C-alpha atoms as one frame of an Amber mdcrd trajectory, in Angstrom:
protein
  26.669 -19.963  36.011  22.903 -19.801  35.620  21.387 -19.972  32.197  17.856
 -19.301  31.075  16.101 -22.347  29.719  12.654 -21.820  28.256   9.927 -24.281
  29.094   8.545 -26.393  26.271   5.217 -24.520  26.586   6.925 -21.234  25.826
   8.411 -22.617  22.580   5.050 -24.164  21.541   3.211 -20.830  22.191   5.607
 -18.923  19.881   3.761 -17.915  16.704   5.827 -17.121  13.678   4.694 -14.273
  11.556   3.842 -15.075   7.979   6.135 -13.630   5.278   3.221 -11.323   4.324
   3.476  -9.516   7.605   7.212 -10.092   8.476   8.291  -8.823   5.021   5.429
  -6.619   4.179   7.628  -3.759   3.007   9.332  -5.919   0.458   6.018  -7.301
  -0.656   4.567  -3.811  -1.121   7.591  -2.780  -3.179   7.256  -5.886  -5.370
   3.596  -5.262  -5.902   4.156  -1.666  -6.775   6.738  -2.655  -9.440   4.420
  -5.359 -10.763   1.516  -2.822 -11.007   3.662  -0.298 -12.856   4.983  -2.968
 -15.217   1.449  -4.074 -16.041   0.240  -0.510 -16.507   3.078   0.383 -18.859
   2.577  -2.828 -20.825  -1.053  -2.017 -21.137  -0.308   1.470 -22.310   2.226
   0.178 -24.788  -0.176  -2.383 -26.308  -2.713   0.466 -26.718  -0.217   2.790
 -28.377  -0.653   5.240 -25.495   3.032   6.124 -24.923   2.550   9.613 -23.450
   2.940   8.580 -19.779   5.242   9.661 -16.921   5.792   7.686 -13.733   7.272
   9.353 -10.717   7.989   7.384  -7.583   8.020   9.014  -4.178  11.482   8.779
  -2.593  10.115   9.777   0.859   6.680   8.693   2.213   5.477  12.137   3.355
   2.929  13.273   0.852   0.416  10.513   1.236   1.110   8.944  -2.177   3.361
   6.187  -3.526   3.481   7.159  -7.199   2.470  10.036  -9.475   1.173   9.129
 -12.933   0.684  11.552 -15.706  -0.864  10.667 -19.058  -2.580  12.846 -21.617
  -2.425  15.869 -19.348  -4.080  14.078 -16.396  -2.055  13.839 -13.178  -2.901
  11.278 -10.389  -1.196  11.043  -7.043  -1.746   7.398  -6.242  -1.627   5.689
  -2.872  -1.218   1.941  -3.315  -2.837  -0.549  -0.964  -2.947  -4.362  -1.210
  -4.420  -7.433   0.221  -4.215 -11.081  -0.892  -7.239 -12.862  -2.337  -9.322
 -14.254   0.459  -8.031 -11.797   3.009 -10.483 -10.606   5.651  -9.179  -7.055
   5.363 -12.046  -4.785   4.347 -10.670  -1.413   5.410  -7.282   0.302   4.961
  -5.760   3.431   6.434  -5.441   6.267   3.926  -3.234   9.309   4.419  -5.306
  12.408   4.791  -2.461  14.307   3.030  -3.783  12.709  -0.183  -6.882  14.934
   0.123  -4.684  17.937  -0.712  -3.492  16.479  -3.988  -5.595  17.224  -7.063
  -6.365  13.912  -8.740  -5.461  11.979  -5.587  -6.699   8.427  -5.602  -6.300
   5.046  -3.944  -5.604   1.880  -5.839  -6.184  -1.359  -3.866  -4.515  -4.309
  -5.384  -5.799  -7.854  -4.757  -3.145 -10.428  -5.392  -2.468 -14.173  -5.143
  -0.649 -14.807  -1.875   1.600 -17.506  -3.337   3.000 -15.799  -6.400   1.983
 -12.161  -5.937   0.148 -12.057  -9.290  -2.260  -9.056  -9.282  -5.658 -10.475
  -9.908  -7.879  -7.433  -9.639  -7.850  -3.886  -8.343 -10.246  -1.407  -6.759
 -10.030   2.309  -7.441 -11.281   5.169  -5.252 -10.997   8.717  -6.494 -12.654
  11.660  -8.081 -12.744  13.194 -11.519  -9.413  14.167 -13.027  -8.058  17.322
 -11.408 -10.408  17.236  -8.446  -9.765  16.301  -4.835 -10.241  12.879  -3.408
 -13.833  12.287  -2.313 -14.615  12.388   1.399 -12.903   9.594   3.326 -15.472
   9.601   6.174 -15.349  10.686   9.789 -12.877   8.256  11.214  -9.329   9.577
  11.529  -6.535   7.520  13.077  -3.146   8.503  14.225   0.156   6.969  13.365
   0.759   4.555  16.285   4.464   3.679  15.767   6.845   5.340  18.152   9.861
   7.411  17.041  13.464   6.404  17.764  12.923   6.920  21.499   9.536   5.288
  21.659   7.506   8.523  21.805   4.303   8.486  19.808   2.890  11.484  17.944
   0.381  13.671  19.749   1.617  13.141  23.269  -0.532  12.104  26.194  -4.238
  12.512  25.818  -4.086  13.020  22.031
C-alpha cells in the first residue's frame, strides 16, 4: 500500500498562522467585551449611569454594538489592531452609513495581553450619518457554503 510522505522541504515551508489571525473571531469578541467593561466602568466612576448597551446577535446591520446614553444613540462598528501593526486601513460596512449616529471605534491593543491602550473614533455629530467613507468600495470575498462569491462573474 502506497502512503504519501511529505518531503522535508514541504514541512519547513509550512507557516503557522499566529493566534491573532487563526483565532481572530475569539480575539474580536474578547476585545469587544473588554471595551464595554471599560466604558461601563468609566460611566460608573463619573456617575453617568443612564446607559444602554445592545449587542448585535447577527452581523447584518454593519455594527457590532448600539450604545445609548443621555438620549444619544450610536451604532458602533468595532475594529482593532495590535500596537505596532502595519494595518492602516480597515474595511467598513457601508450599511453603517444608513444608521443615524453610526461610528467606527478602532481599538489599539497590546498583542500579548489584549489590554486596550488607545482608540480612534470616526463619526459625525450625534444623530447624523457617518461622514463620507471615500470612493473605494470593496466586496465581501468569502464564498458561501458552495464556494460561490457575491456578485457573480464580472462583478
